[in-house]
Coordinates of C-alpha atoms and ligand atoms in Angstrom, one line a residue:
M1 CA -43.6 6.4 50.0
R2 CA -43.6 3.0 50.9
L3 CA -42.1 2.2 47.4
K4 CA -39.3 4.7 47.8
A5 CA -38.1 3.0 51.3
P6 CA -36.1 -0.1 49.6
V7 CA -34.5 2.2 46.9
R8 CA -32.8 4.4 49.8
T9 CA -32.0 1.2 51.4
M10 CA -30.2 0.1 48.2
S11 CA -28.3 3.4 47.4
V12 CA -26.9 3.4 51.5
S13 CA -26.0 0.0 51.6
A14 CA -24.2 -0.1 48.1
P15 CA -21.0 1.5 49.2
R16 CA -20.8 -0.6 52.5
M17 CA -20.8 -3.6 50.6
T18 CA -18.0 -2.4 48.5
G19 CA -16.2 -1.3 51.5
S20 CA -16.7 -4.9 53.0
L21 CA -14.8 -6.4 49.9
G22 CA -11.3 -4.0 50.3
P23 CA -10.5 -0.7 50.0
A24 CA -12.2 1.8 47.2
P25 CA -10.3 1.4 43.7
R26 CA -7.1 3.6 43.3
R27 CA -7.7 6.3 40.4
P28 CA -4.9 5.5 37.7
S29 CA -1.9 7.4 38.3
R30 CA -1.2 11.0 36.8
F31 CA 1.1 9.3 34.5
F32 CA -1.1 6.7 33.1
R33 CA -3.7 9.0 32.6
N34 CA -1.5 11.2 30.6
V35 CA -0.5 8.2 28.3
K36 CA -3.9 7.5 27.9
W37 CA -4.7 11.2 27.1
L38 CA -1.6 11.3 24.6
F39 CA -2.9 8.3 23.0
G40 CA -6.2 9.3 22.1
L41 CA -5.0 12.8 21.3
T42 CA -2.6 10.9 18.7
I43 CA -5.4 9.0 17.3
G44 CA -7.8 12.0 17.1
I45 CA -5.4 14.0 15.0
G46 CA -4.3 10.9 12.8
A47 CA -8.1 10.2 12.1
G48 CA -8.5 14.1 11.2
F49 CA -5.7 14.1 9.0
C50 CA -6.6 11.1 7.0
A51 CA -10.0 12.6 6.5
Y52 CA -8.6 15.8 5.2
R53 CA -6.3 13.9 3.0
I54 CA -9.1 11.6 1.8
Q55 CA -11.3 15.0 1.2
Q56 CA -8.6 16.5 -0.8
N57 CA -8.4 13.7 -3.0
R58 CA -12.0 13.3 -3.5
F59 CA -13.1 16.9 -4.0
P60 CA -9.5 18.5 -5.1
A61 CA -9.6 22.3 -5.4
A62 CA -9.7 24.2 -8.7
Q63 CA -6.7 24.0 -11.0
D64 CA -5.3 27.0 -13.1
P65 CA -5.8 26.5 -16.9
V66 CA -3.0 25.3 -18.8
P67 CA -0.5 28.2 -19.2
E68 CA -0.1 29.8 -22.4
G69 CA 2.8 30.8 -24.2
K70 CA 5.0 28.6 -21.7
K71 CA 7.7 25.9 -23.2
R72 CA 6.2 22.6 -24.0
L73 CA 7.6 19.7 -21.2
L74 CA 6.9 16.2 -22.6
V75 CA 7.5 13.6 -19.7
L76 CA 7.7 10.1 -20.7
G77 CA 6.9 7.3 -18.7
S78 CA 4.7 6.9 -15.5
G79 CA 7.3 5.2 -13.1
W80 CA 8.9 6.4 -10.2
G81 CA 11.4 9.0 -12.2
S82 CA 8.4 10.3 -14.3
V83 CA 6.2 10.6 -11.4
S84 CA 8.8 12.6 -9.4
V85 CA 9.7 15.0 -12.0
L86 CA 5.8 15.6 -12.3
K87 CA 5.4 15.8 -8.5
N88 CA 8.2 18.5 -8.2
V89 CA 7.9 20.3 -11.3
D90 CA 5.9 23.8 -11.1
S91 CA 3.1 23.0 -13.9
R92 CA 2.5 26.8 -14.0
E93 CA 5.7 27.5 -15.3
Y94 CA 5.3 24.9 -18.4
D95 CA 2.9 23.1 -20.7
V96 CA 3.2 20.0 -19.3
T97 CA 2.1 16.4 -21.1
V98 CA 3.0 13.1 -19.8
I99 CA 3.2 10.0 -22.2
S100 CA 3.1 6.4 -21.3
P101 CA 1.4 3.3 -22.2
R102 CA 1.0 3.0 -18.4
N103 CA -2.3 5.1 -17.1
Y104 CA -0.9 4.5 -13.2
F105 CA 2.3 4.7 -11.4
L106 CA 3.1 1.5 -10.0
F107 CA 4.6 0.8 -6.4
T108 CA 7.1 -2.1 -7.5
P109 CA 8.8 -2.9 -4.3
L110 CA 5.6 -4.7 -3.1
L111 CA 4.8 -6.6 -6.8
P112 CA 6.2 -9.9 -5.5
S113 CA 3.7 -10.0 -2.7
C114 CA 1.0 -9.9 -5.8
T115 CA 2.2 -12.7 -7.1
T116 CA 0.5 -14.8 -4.3
G117 CA -2.3 -12.5 -3.5
C118 CA -0.8 -11.7 0.0
I119 CA -1.3 -7.9 -1.5
E120 CA -3.9 -7.1 -4.1
H121 CA -2.6 -5.7 -7.2
R122 CA -4.9 -2.2 -7.2
S123 CA -3.4 -1.3 -3.8
I124 CA -0.1 -0.7 -5.2
M125 CA -1.4 1.2 -8.2
E126 CA -1.9 5.1 -8.5
P127 CA -3.9 6.3 -11.5
I128 CA -1.8 8.9 -13.2
R129 CA -5.0 11.3 -13.7
S130 CA -5.3 11.4 -9.8
I131 CA -1.5 12.3 -9.6
I132 CA -2.0 15.2 -12.4
R133 CA -5.4 16.6 -10.8
G134 CA -3.1 17.2 -7.9
K135 CA -1.0 20.1 -9.4
R136 CA -1.5 23.5 -9.2
A137 CA -2.1 24.1 -13.3
Q138 CA -3.6 21.7 -15.4
A139 CA -1.3 19.1 -17.1
K140 CA -2.2 16.5 -19.9
F141 CA -1.6 12.7 -19.9
V142 CA -1.7 10.9 -23.3
E143 CA -2.1 7.1 -22.9
A144 CA 0.4 6.0 -26.0
E145 CA 3.9 4.2 -26.2
V146 CA 6.7 6.5 -27.8
T147 CA 8.1 4.8 -30.9
K148 CA 10.7 7.5 -31.9
I149 CA 12.7 10.4 -30.4
D150 CA 14.0 12.7 -32.7
P151 CA 16.5 15.0 -30.9
V152 CA 17.3 16.9 -34.1
E153 CA 13.7 17.9 -35.1
R154 CA 12.8 17.9 -31.3
T155 CA 9.7 15.6 -31.6
V156 CA 8.7 12.3 -30.4
T157 CA 6.7 10.2 -32.3
I158 CA 3.8 8.6 -30.3
S159 CA 1.5 5.3 -31.0
H160 CA -1.9 4.4 -29.1
R161 CA -3.3 1.0 -29.9
A162 CA -6.5 -0.2 -28.5
M163 CA -6.2 -2.8 -25.9
D164 CA -6.4 -6.0 -27.6
D165 CA -8.2 -7.8 -24.5
G166 CA -10.3 -10.3 -26.8
V167 CA -13.0 -7.9 -27.6
K168 CA -11.0 -5.5 -29.4
S169 CA -13.4 -2.4 -30.5
E170 CA -13.4 -1.4 -34.2
Q171 CA -14.8 2.3 -32.5
I172 CA -11.0 2.8 -30.8
P173 CA -8.8 2.9 -34.0
D174 CA -4.8 2.4 -33.7
L175 CA -3.3 6.4 -33.6
V176 CA -0.1 7.6 -34.4
E177 CA 1.2 11.2 -33.8
E178 CA 4.3 13.5 -33.7
M179 CA 4.6 15.7 -31.1
P180 CA 6.9 18.6 -30.5
Y181 CA 8.8 19.3 -27.6
D182 CA 10.8 22.4 -25.9
Y183 CA 12.2 20.4 -23.3
L184 CA 12.1 16.3 -22.7
V185 CA 12.4 14.3 -19.9
I186 CA 13.2 10.6 -20.6
G187 CA 11.9 8.1 -17.9
V188 CA 10.7 5.0 -20.1
G189 CA 12.6 2.3 -17.6
S190 CA 14.1 -0.8 -19.1
E191 CA 12.6 -4.1 -20.1
V192 CA 13.7 -7.7 -18.9
S193 CA 16.7 -9.1 -20.4
T194 CA 17.1 -12.6 -21.8
Y195 CA 20.6 -12.3 -22.8
G196 CA 19.1 -14.1 -26.0
I197 CA 19.1 -17.6 -24.0
P198 CA 16.6 -19.9 -26.4
G199 CA 13.2 -20.7 -24.6
V200 CA 13.4 -18.0 -21.8
Q201 CA 10.8 -15.3 -23.8
E202 CA 8.4 -18.1 -24.8
Y203 CA 8.3 -20.1 -21.4
G204 CA 9.4 -17.9 -18.7
C205 CA 7.0 -15.7 -16.4
Y206 CA 8.5 -12.1 -15.9
L207 CA 8.3 -9.8 -12.8
K208 CA 8.1 -6.2 -13.8
E209 CA 4.6 -5.0 -14.3
I210 CA 1.3 -5.9 -12.8
E211 CA 0.2 -8.2 -15.7
H212 CA 3.2 -10.1 -15.0
A213 CA 2.2 -11.0 -11.2
Q214 CA -1.1 -11.9 -12.4
Q215 CA 0.2 -14.2 -14.9
I216 CA 2.5 -15.9 -12.2
R217 CA -0.7 -16.0 -9.8
K218 CA -2.5 -17.5 -12.2
R219 CA 0.0 -20.1 -13.4
I220 CA 0.2 -21.0 -9.7
M221 CA -2.9 -21.8 -9.5
D222 CA -3.0 -23.6 -12.8
C223 CA -0.4 -25.9 -11.6
F224 CA -1.8 -26.7 -8.2
E225 CA -5.3 -27.4 -10.2
A226 CA -3.6 -29.4 -12.8
A227 CA -1.2 -31.7 -10.0
S228 CA -4.7 -32.4 -7.9
F229 CA -6.5 -33.9 -11.3
P230 CA -7.3 -37.3 -10.2
G231 CA -5.3 -40.2 -12.1
I232 CA -2.5 -37.8 -12.8
D233 CA 0.9 -39.6 -13.4
P234 CA 3.3 -39.0 -10.3
E235 CA 6.2 -37.5 -12.6
T236 CA 3.9 -35.1 -14.2
R237 CA 2.5 -34.3 -10.8
K238 CA 6.1 -33.5 -9.5
R239 CA 7.0 -31.6 -12.6
L240 CA 4.0 -29.5 -12.0
L241 CA 4.8 -28.9 -8.5
T242 CA 8.1 -27.8 -9.4
T243 CA 8.8 -23.9 -9.4
V244 CA 12.3 -22.9 -10.7
V245 CA 13.2 -19.1 -10.5
V246 CA 16.1 -17.8 -12.4
G247 CA 18.2 -15.0 -10.9
G248 CA 19.3 -14.6 -7.2
G249 CA 18.9 -10.9 -7.3
P250 CA 16.3 -9.1 -5.2
T251 CA 13.5 -10.0 -7.5
G252 CA 14.4 -13.7 -7.5
V253 CA 14.8 -13.9 -3.9
E254 CA 11.8 -11.6 -2.9
F255 CA 9.7 -13.9 -5.2
A256 CA 11.1 -17.2 -3.7
G257 CA 10.2 -15.8 -0.3
E258 CA 6.7 -14.7 -1.1
L259 CA 6.0 -18.1 -2.4
H260 CA 7.4 -20.0 0.1
D261 CA 5.2 -18.4 2.5
F262 CA 1.9 -19.1 0.6
Y263 CA 3.0 -23.1 0.5
V264 CA 3.7 -22.8 4.2
E265 CA 0.9 -20.6 5.3
D266 CA -2.1 -21.5 3.0
L267 CA -1.5 -24.6 0.5
K268 CA -0.3 -26.5 3.7
A269 CA -3.8 -25.9 5.4
L270 CA -6.0 -26.4 1.9
E271 CA -4.1 -29.1 0.1
P272 CA -1.8 -30.9 3.0
G273 CA -1.3 -33.6 0.6
L274 CA 0.3 -31.5 -2.0
R275 CA 2.6 -29.2 0.2
D276 CA 5.2 -32.0 1.0
Q277 CA 5.6 -32.7 -2.7
V278 CA 6.2 -29.1 -3.7
T279 CA 9.7 -28.0 -4.7
L280 CA 11.3 -24.6 -4.8
T281 CA 14.8 -23.9 -7.0
L282 CA 16.3 -20.9 -7.1
I283 CA 19.6 -20.5 -9.6
E284 CA 22.0 -18.3 -9.6
A285 CA 24.7 -18.0 -12.0
L286 CA 27.1 -15.8 -9.2
P287 CA 28.6 -17.6 -6.3
N288 CA 26.1 -15.8 -4.1
V289 CA 22.5 -14.6 -3.9
L290 CA 21.8 -10.8 -3.5
P291 CA 25.1 -10.0 -4.7
S292 CA 24.5 -6.4 -4.3
F293 CA 24.1 -6.7 -0.5
S294 CA 26.9 -6.9 1.9
K295 CA 28.6 -10.5 2.6
H296 CA 27.2 -11.3 5.7
L297 CA 23.6 -10.7 4.3
C298 CA 24.3 -12.6 1.3
D299 CA 25.2 -15.4 3.7
Y300 CA 22.1 -14.9 5.9
A301 CA 19.6 -14.7 3.0
E302 CA 21.2 -18.0 1.4
K303 CA 20.8 -19.7 5.0
T304 CA 16.8 -18.5 5.8
L305 CA 16.2 -19.8 2.2
L306 CA 17.8 -22.9 3.0
D307 CA 15.8 -23.6 6.3
E308 CA 13.0 -22.5 4.2
K309 CA 13.9 -25.6 2.0
I310 CA 14.4 -23.7 -0.9
N311 CA 16.9 -25.7 -3.4
V312 CA 19.6 -22.6 -3.8
M313 CA 21.6 -23.3 -6.5
T314 CA 24.8 -20.9 -7.1
K315 CA 27.4 -20.9 -9.7
T316 CA 24.6 -22.0 -11.7
A317 CA 23.9 -20.7 -15.3
V318 CA 21.0 -21.5 -17.2
K319 CA 21.5 -22.0 -20.9
K320 CA 18.5 -23.4 -22.4
V321 CA 14.7 -23.8 -21.6
T322 CA 12.0 -25.8 -23.3
S323 CA 8.2 -26.0 -22.5
D324 CA 9.0 -28.2 -19.6
T325 CA 12.5 -28.5 -18.6
I326 CA 15.4 -26.4 -17.9
Y327 CA 19.0 -26.9 -18.8
A328 CA 21.7 -25.3 -16.8
E329 CA 25.3 -25.6 -16.2
K330 CA 26.9 -25.9 -12.7
T331 CA 30.5 -25.1 -12.1
L332 CA 31.7 -27.0 -9.4
P333 CA 34.4 -26.2 -6.7
D334 CA 37.1 -27.9 -8.8
G335 CA 36.1 -25.7 -11.6
R336 CA 34.5 -28.6 -13.9
K337 CA 31.2 -28.0 -15.4
E338 CA 28.2 -30.1 -14.5
E339 CA 24.8 -30.1 -16.6
V340 CA 21.8 -29.7 -14.6
V341 CA 18.2 -30.8 -15.8
I342 CA 15.3 -29.7 -14.4
P343 CA 11.9 -30.4 -15.2
Y344 CA 9.3 -27.6 -14.0
G345 CA 5.7 -26.3 -13.8
L346 CA 6.2 -22.8 -13.3
F347 CA 9.6 -21.1 -14.6
V348 CA 10.0 -17.4 -13.4
W349 CA 12.9 -15.3 -15.0
A350 CA 14.7 -12.7 -12.8
G351 CA 17.7 -12.1 -14.6
G352 CA 17.9 -8.5 -15.0
N353 CA 17.1 -5.7 -17.3
S354 CA 18.2 -4.2 -20.2
A355 CA 17.5 -1.2 -22.7
R356 CA 14.4 -0.5 -24.4
P357 CA 14.6 -0.7 -28.0
I358 CA 13.5 3.3 -28.4
I359 CA 16.8 3.9 -25.9
K360 CA 19.0 1.7 -27.9
E361 CA 17.7 3.4 -31.2
L362 CA 19.2 6.9 -29.4
F363 CA 22.5 5.0 -28.9
S364 CA 22.8 4.7 -33.0
V365 CA 21.6 8.2 -33.9
I366 CA 23.5 10.4 -31.1
P367 CA 27.3 9.9 -32.0
E368 CA 28.1 10.7 -28.3
Q369 CA 25.8 7.8 -27.3
A370 CA 27.9 5.5 -29.6
S371 CA 29.6 3.7 -26.5
A372 CA 26.3 3.3 -24.4
R373 CA 24.9 -0.2 -23.5
R374 CA 22.7 -0.2 -20.7
G375 CA 21.1 2.9 -20.8
L376 CA 21.6 6.7 -22.0
L377 CA 24.8 8.5 -20.9
V378 CA 23.8 11.5 -19.0
D379 CA 26.1 14.5 -17.4
E380 CA 26.2 15.7 -14.2
Y381 CA 22.8 17.4 -14.7
L382 CA 21.4 14.2 -16.1
Q383 CA 21.2 15.6 -19.5
V384 CA 21.6 13.5 -22.2
L385 CA 24.9 13.7 -23.8
G386 CA 24.9 15.1 -27.4
T387 CA 21.5 16.6 -27.1
D388 CA 19.9 20.1 -26.0
E389 CA 17.4 20.1 -23.3
V390 CA 16.6 16.4 -23.0
W391 CA 17.1 14.9 -19.8
A392 CA 17.2 11.1 -18.9
I393 CA 16.5 9.8 -15.5
G394 CA 16.0 6.0 -13.8
D395 CA 16.9 2.6 -15.2
C396 CA 16.9 3.8 -18.7
T397 CA 20.3 5.6 -18.1
S398 CA 23.6 4.2 -17.4
S399 CA 25.6 5.5 -14.8
H400 CA 27.5 3.9 -11.4
Y401 CA 24.2 4.3 -9.7
A402 CA 22.2 0.7 -9.3
P403 CA 18.8 1.2 -11.3
T404 CA 16.5 1.2 -8.2
A405 CA 13.5 3.1 -7.6
Q406 CA 15.6 5.3 -5.1
V407 CA 17.7 6.4 -7.7
A408 CA 15.1 7.0 -10.1
A409 CA 12.9 8.8 -7.5
Q410 CA 15.8 11.2 -6.7
Q411 CA 16.6 11.8 -10.1
G412 CA 13.0 12.6 -11.0
S413 CA 12.8 15.3 -7.9
Y414 CA 16.1 16.8 -9.0
V415 CA 15.3 17.3 -12.7
G416 CA 11.7 18.7 -11.6
R417 CA 13.3 21.5 -9.5
L418 CA 16.1 22.0 -12.0
L419 CA 13.3 22.6 -14.7
N420 CA 11.4 25.0 -11.9
Q421 CA 15.1 27.0 -11.6
I422 CA 15.3 27.1 -15.6
A423 CA 12.0 28.4 -15.9
E424 CA 13.0 31.2 -13.3
R425 CA 16.2 32.1 -15.1
D426 CA 14.2 32.4 -18.1
D427 CA 11.5 34.5 -16.5
T428 CA 14.1 36.5 -15.0
L429 CA 16.4 37.0 -18.2
D430 CA 13.6 38.2 -20.0
K431 CA 12.8 41.0 -17.0
V432 CA 16.7 41.7 -17.7
T433 CA 16.5 42.2 -21.5
M434 CA 13.6 44.5 -21.1
L435 CA 15.0 46.7 -18.3
K436 CA 18.1 47.1 -20.5
E437 CA 16.4 48.0 -23.4
Q438 CA 14.4 50.1 -21.3
L439 CA 17.8 51.9 -20.0
D440 CA 18.9 52.0 -23.7
S441 CA 15.9 53.8 -25.2
G442 CA 15.5 56.3 -22.1
S443 CA 12.1 55.8 -21.5
A444 CA 12.2 55.8 -17.8
D445 CA 14.1 57.1 -15.2
P446 CA 17.7 55.7 -15.4
N447 CA 18.6 55.7 -11.7
V448 CA 15.2 53.8 -11.1
V449 CA 15.8 51.4 -13.9
S450 CA 19.4 50.8 -12.8
N451 CA 18.5 49.8 -9.2
E452 CA 15.8 47.4 -10.4
L453 CA 18.4 46.2 -13.2
R454 CA 20.7 45.4 -10.5
H455 CA 18.3 43.6 -8.5
W456 CA 17.4 41.4 -11.1
E457 CA 20.7 40.7 -12.4
R458 CA 21.5 39.4 -9.2
R459 CA 18.6 37.1 -9.4
L460 CA 19.5 36.0 -12.7
E461 CA 22.9 35.1 -11.6
K462 CA 21.5 33.1 -8.7
A463 CA 18.9 31.2 -11.0
S464 CA 21.7 30.3 -13.5
S465 CA 24.0 28.5 -11.1
L466 CA 22.7 24.9 -11.4
K467 CA 23.5 22.6 -8.9
Q468 CA 24.7 19.0 -10.0
F469 CA 22.7 15.9 -9.3
Q470 CA 23.8 14.2 -6.0
Y471 CA 22.4 10.9 -4.8
S472 CA 22.2 10.2 -1.4
H473 CA 21.8 6.3 -0.5
Q474 CA 19.1 5.5 1.9
G475 CA 20.1 2.0 1.9
S476 CA 18.5 -1.4 0.5
L477 CA 15.8 -3.7 1.8
A478 CA 14.9 -7.1 0.7
Y479 CA 12.2 -9.7 2.0
V480 CA 13.7 -13.1 2.2
G481 CA 10.3 -15.0 3.4
S482 CA 9.3 -16.7 7.0
E483 CA 8.7 -13.1 8.0
K484 CA 12.5 -12.0 7.6
A485 CA 14.1 -9.3 5.8
V486 CA 17.8 -7.8 5.2
A487 CA 18.6 -4.2 5.2
D488 CA 21.7 -2.5 4.1
L489 CA 21.1 1.1 5.4
S490 CA 23.1 4.1 5.8
F491 CA 22.5 6.4 8.5
W492 CA 24.4 10.0 8.2
G493 CA 27.3 8.0 6.6
N494 CA 27.5 5.1 8.8
A495 CA 26.7 1.8 7.2
F496 CA 24.5 -0.5 9.4
A497 CA 23.0 -4.2 8.2
S498 CA 20.8 -6.2 9.5
G499 CA 18.7 -9.5 9.0
G500 CA 15.6 -11.2 10.9
T501 CA 12.1 -10.5 12.1
W502 CA 12.8 -6.9 13.4
T503 CA 14.1 -6.1 10.1
F504 CA 11.0 -7.4 8.3
M505 CA 8.7 -5.2 10.8
F506 CA 11.1 -2.3 9.5
W507 CA 10.7 -3.5 5.8
R508 CA 7.1 -3.4 6.2
S509 CA 7.0 0.0 8.1
A510 CA 9.1 1.5 5.4
Y511 CA 7.5 0.2 2.4
L512 CA 4.2 1.4 4.0
S513 CA 5.7 4.7 4.4
M514 CA 6.9 5.0 0.9
C515 CA 3.6 4.1 -0.6
F516 CA 2.4 6.7 -3.1
S517 CA -0.9 7.6 -1.3
L518 CA -3.0 7.4 1.8
R519 CA -5.2 5.4 -0.2
N520 CA -2.3 2.8 -1.4
R521 CA -1.0 2.7 2.1
L522 CA -4.6 1.9 3.6
L523 CA -5.4 -0.6 1.1
V524 CA -2.2 -2.5 1.9
M525 CA -2.5 -2.2 5.3
L526 CA -5.8 -3.9 4.7
D527 CA -4.5 -6.3 2.6
W528 CA -1.9 -7.8 5.3
T529 CA -4.5 -7.8 7.9
K530 CA -6.8 -9.5 5.7
V531 CA -4.3 -12.2 4.7
R532 CA -3.5 -12.4 8.6
I533 CA -6.9 -13.1 9.5
F534 CA -8.3 -15.2 6.3
G535 CA -5.5 -16.6 4.6
R536 CA -4.5 -15.7 0.9
D537 CA -7.3 -15.8 -1.5
V538 CA -6.6 -19.0 -3.7
S539 CA -9.7 -18.3 -6.2
R540 CA -8.8 -17.7 -9.7
E541 CA -8.6 -14.2 -11.1
Ligands
FAD601 P1 9.5 2.4 -14.5 O1 9.4 2.6 -13.1 O2 10.0 1.0 -15.1 O3 8.9 3.3 -15.3 C1 8.7 3.2 -16.5 C2 8.0 4.0 -17.1 O4 7.9 4.2 -18.6 C3 6.5 3.0 -17.1 O5 5.3 3.9 -16.8 C4 6.6 2.7 -18.6 O6 4.9 2.0 -19.0 C5 7.0 3.8 -19.3 N1 7.1 3.4 -20.8 C6 7.7 2.2 -21.1 N2 7.9 2.1 -22.6 C7 7.7 3.5 -22.7 C8 7.5 4.2 -24.3 N3 8.1 3.5 -25.3 N4 7.2 5.2 -24.1 C9 6.7 6.1 -23.1 N5 6.7 5.6 -22.1 C10 7.2 4.2 -21.7 N6 14.1 -0.7 -6.4 C11 14.1 0.0 -5.2 O7 14.7 0.7 -5.1 N7 13.4 -0.6 -4.2 C12 12.6 -1.8 -4.0 O8 12.4 -2.7 -3.3 C13 12.6 -2.5 -5.3 N8 11.6 -3.4 -5.5 C14 11.6 -4.0 -6.8 C15 10.6 -5.2 -7.5 C16 10.6 -5.3 -8.3 C17 9.7 -6.9 -8.6 C18 10.9 -4.8 -9.4 C19 10.9 -5.2 -10.9 C20 12.0 -3.4 -9.2 C21 12.2 -3.2 -7.9 N9 13.2 -2.3 -7.9 C22 13.2 -1.5 -6.5 C23 13.8 -1.1 -9.1 C24 12.8 0.0 -9.3 O9 11.3 -0.5 -9.7 C25 13.0 0.3 -10.6 O10 14.7 0.7 -10.3 C26 12.4 1.7 -10.9 O11 11.0 1.2 -11.4 C27 13.0 2.3 -12.1 O12 12.0 3.6 -12.1 P2 11.8 4.1 -13.7 O13 11.0 5.2 -13.6 O14 13.1 4.3 -14.3 O15 11.1 3.1 -14.7
NAD602 P1 19.5 -8.1 -10.9 O1 20.2 -7.5 -12.1 O2 19.6 -7.5 -9.8 O3 19.9 -9.7 -11.1 C1 19.7 -10.7 -12.0 C2 20.2 -11.8 -11.3 O4 20.3 -12.8 -12.3 C3 22.0 -12.0 -11.5 O5 22.4 -12.0 -10.0 C4 22.6 -12.6 -12.5 O6 23.9 -13.0 -12.1 C5 21.7 -13.6 -12.3 N1 21.4 -14.2 -13.9 C6 21.5 -13.6 -15.1 N2 21.5 -14.5 -16.0 C7 21.4 -15.7 -15.3 C8 21.3 -17.3 -15.8 N3 21.4 -17.7 -17.3 N4 21.5 -17.9 -15.0 C9 21.5 -17.9 -13.9 N5 21.3 -16.6 -13.1 C10 21.4 -15.5 -14.2 O7 18.0 -8.0 -11.4 P2 16.7 -8.0 -10.4 O8 17.0 -8.7 -9.1 O9 15.7 -7.9 -11.2 O10 16.7 -6.4 -10.0 C11 16.9 -5.6 -10.9 C12 16.9 -4.1 -10.3 O11 16.1 -3.6 -9.7 C13 18.7 -4.1 -9.5 O12 19.2 -2.9 -9.6 C14 17.6 -4.2 -8.3 O13 18.6 -3.8 -7.1 C15 16.4 -3.5 -8.2 N6 15.3 -4.3 -7.5 C16 15.8 -3.7 -5.7 C17 14.8 -4.7 -5.0 C18 15.1 -4.3 -3.7 O14 15.8 -3.2 -3.5 N7 14.2 -5.0 -2.4 C19 13.8 -5.5 -5.5 C20 14.2 -6.1 -6.7 C21 14.6 -5.1 -7.5

């Protein structure tokens, strides 16, 4: 009993003490409680959705087997265009095979960020087999390069070469095979164009594939480590710390922006002595960088690059490259030409693209393609001129659209849907033919068959009216460094241009939402967070 007394006293005195300090705390307002409740609900639904998608990917539902007796559809490439075809085509209607030397899809818009380690390369790769596994019916993937397309015999020749990674295995032979097709979709993209400029191929780093980004990342570290070598002569150090980017298109500008961020955010802290000695030069043959963007965004981008102390040289065309020097020709305001000589440590070539050899070969074998230069000529349904049932999409085509991921993806979706419609048309035609035969032979009630025939003929008419491809431009975005981006957008037909930090946030959220899978999205977010907290990883690959 005695023990209980103080407890009672405490419990009585506690409210008195609170009361003596002021009024009792007010309950949060109804609005605030609702916001909190909504926030919790959103997080809960988001987490539930993520868990569901992860579960779906880890343990996908059983697939139907490869359909028998269906037409053979070959899809060449595993890039933006081909993967869009694959996502949209109904794999129960075709015997689908994807052929590509790359067994993954690459989210190219974030590739420049991989060169400095802002994003890890695996975060923007999606295995093609996991994409195929998500289809309703099984489809096949063959890791091989297509070396020949024969549109007359309807075959493609494919070649699988064992990876030459220094430990070439004798057990994995080089294989060559000929594969027949009924329908063919060509989405092999383009290759980097050097315009035959001497030295570009030998000494330039490109930025188109994952291995290019890895090579640049390695080369950046090579230059810094060599420049820090004790006793190195100042001239060589200066050269090693000079990076030259040729091509002021989006690839060159975005890479220059990423490299600038690396210098400012990480190198400064790690090697303060070298930071002030690094030089970054961007060379562009035309009067402006980002010539495909609206004029005031070109100016904004150029001003931002200059503020970042990037030496922007416009109206300057590279003519020759040696192992350590770039020779260019600058057009002066009075029209005279001046030679520019720049010793370099790292040289990145972002001068544009041209057709792959396999596409160029088609220019010469198909008479209707004789005038093609940049890519295959296609009609309004993206069918390759001069061929039957061969479609081409993305960068390997020549049209009035820019060679962008946006165009390739829309073309791929269109061809995927078109193929579904063609399958429906063919099935309906079979049904109509069968009913007509029944009617002619009198094997069934003519009234019933006629009614059914009318129904199927209407369906056939609908399935036979194929819509032409129509491109819907959503806008263009480019990162220019210092957490700034430029955007040429189009909303409901209205053009809208902006540049700056808000646009950078828009750029990030747009690209995050465009990432191929939830896995990619989470990995990219983690990479950005990791860099924000710990900085970029400067250790070797
Ligand atoms: P790709 O995506 O290049 O795919 C081609 C596929 O074909 C690859 O899988 C390749 O391995 C395969 N292939 C190659 N040769 C053969 C062969 N012989 N046989 C079989 N398969 C073959 N566009 C935008 O719209 N927005 C952006 O922000 C953007 N950023 C970019 C950033 C960079 C660094 C780069 C390089 C490009 C960027 N682009 C962007 C452009 C965009 O990536 C391309 O337009 C797009 O990839 C074209 O898609 P595609 O399917 O035609 O070709
Ligand atoms: P590009 O063709 O857009 O630009 C190449 C630039 O290099 C041109 O401006 C050209 O004048 C210049 N050039 C060529 N030869 C030169 C020389 N000898 N000396 C100096 N300059 C020279 O190439 P890209 O930037 O690789 O882009 C390729 C395609 O991919 C484009 O369609 C582009 O729109 C798209 N892309 C888009 C984005 C984006 O939207 N953020 C990013 C990268 C690429």
